[in-house]
Amino acid sequence: ITQNKSAEEELRQARKAAEVANQAKSEFLARMSHEIRTPLYSVLGLAQMISREPLSQSQGDMIRRIQEAGQSLLAIIDDIQDLSRIEAGKIQLKRRTFDLSEVLLKLDGLLGYKARSEGLAFDIDSSQLPSGQLVGDDLRLEQILTNLIGNAIKFTTQGGIKLLIHPLAPVEGGLRLRFEVQDTGIGITPEVMA
């Protein structure tokens, strides 16, 4: 009995130490996020101001790349914060009206440009796209698609990437869509696939 009680006490202390460490990590990530965001917003703001000036084509391209890199860094910071929220069980999906075609235009503008600049084809097949406004979390959808397409670009050296959108069987009071990212990259090994 004494050994069992001792083991239980050790387990309680280990659990408490893990909770304290997790809390410290979350606080650190929140602080670092703020500290990184502040100068990054300055960089992006200055790049936007410069982009309004008369620039040569190459200067304009460089400013666009600065803006895209800054937006990518902001997305990484958001991803890190989201992981902390997921671990803490505090992530919430928003329900708001949005236009899916606008999300797809943003993806094409940022990721399509990146893919094409690396000599890859990039296509969004929106032929089955529903018309009108949708309700959901467009920011999370954009975040997920950005990560999937970004990985496809990273691991594809020739060929291309395609985003397909298929409507699924309707559910009560709503529409369901399936998003597929296809690429000609290295793929995933069968051991990791599951």
Short mmCIF file of N, CA, C and O in Angstrom, two decimals, residues 3-13:
data_model
loop_
_atom_site.label_atom_id
_atom_site.label_comp_id
_atom_site.label_asym_id
_atom_site.label_seq_id
_atom_site.Cartn_x
_atom_site.Cartn_y
_atom_site.Cartn_z
N GLN A 3 3.84 1.63 -1.23
CA GLN A 3 4.41 1.83 -2.57
C GLN A 3 3.38 2.42 -3.52
O GLN A 3 3.69 3.30 -4.32
N ASN A 4 2.15 1.93 -3.43
CA ASN A 4 1.08 2.47 -4.30
C ASN A 4 0.82 3.93 -4.00
O ASN A 4 0.67 4.75 -4.92
N LYS A 5 0.75 4.28 -2.72
CA LYS A 5 0.51 5.67 -2.33
C LYS A 5 1.66 6.56 -2.81
O LYS A 5 1.45 7.66 -3.29
N SER A 6 2.87 6.06 -2.67
CA SER A 6 4.05 6.82 -3.10
C SER A 6 4.03 7.03 -4.61
O SER A 6 4.31 8.12 -5.10
N ALA A 7 3.67 5.99 -5.36
CA ALA A 7 3.59 6.09 -6.82
C ALA A 7 2.49 7.07 -7.23
O ALA A 7 2.67 7.85 -8.17
N GLU A 8 1.35 7.05 -6.54
CA GLU A 8 0.27 7.99 -6.84
C GLU A 8 0.70 9.43 -6.60
O GLU A 8 0.40 10.33 -7.39
N GLU A 9 1.43 9.65 -5.50
CA GLU A 9 1.91 10.99 -5.18
C GLU A 9 2.91 11.48 -6.23
O GLU A 9 2.87 12.62 -6.68
N GLU A 10 3.80 10.59 -6.67
CA GLU A 10 4.76 10.94 -7.71
C GLU A 10 4.04 11.28 -9.02
O GLU A 10 4.42 12.22 -9.72
N LEU A 11 3.01 10.51 -9.34
CA LEU A 11 2.23 10.77 -10.54
C LEU A 11 1.53 12.12 -10.46
O LEU A 11 1.52 12.89 -11.43
N ARG A 12 0.95 12.44 -9.29
CA ARG A 12 0.29 13.74 -9.10
C ARG A 12 1.29 14.89 -9.27
O ARG A 12 1.00 15.88 -9.93
N GLN A 13 2.47 14.72 -8.71
CA GLN A 13 3.48 15.77 -8.81
C GLN A 13 3.97 15.92 -10.26
O GLN A 13 4.18 17.04 -10.73
#
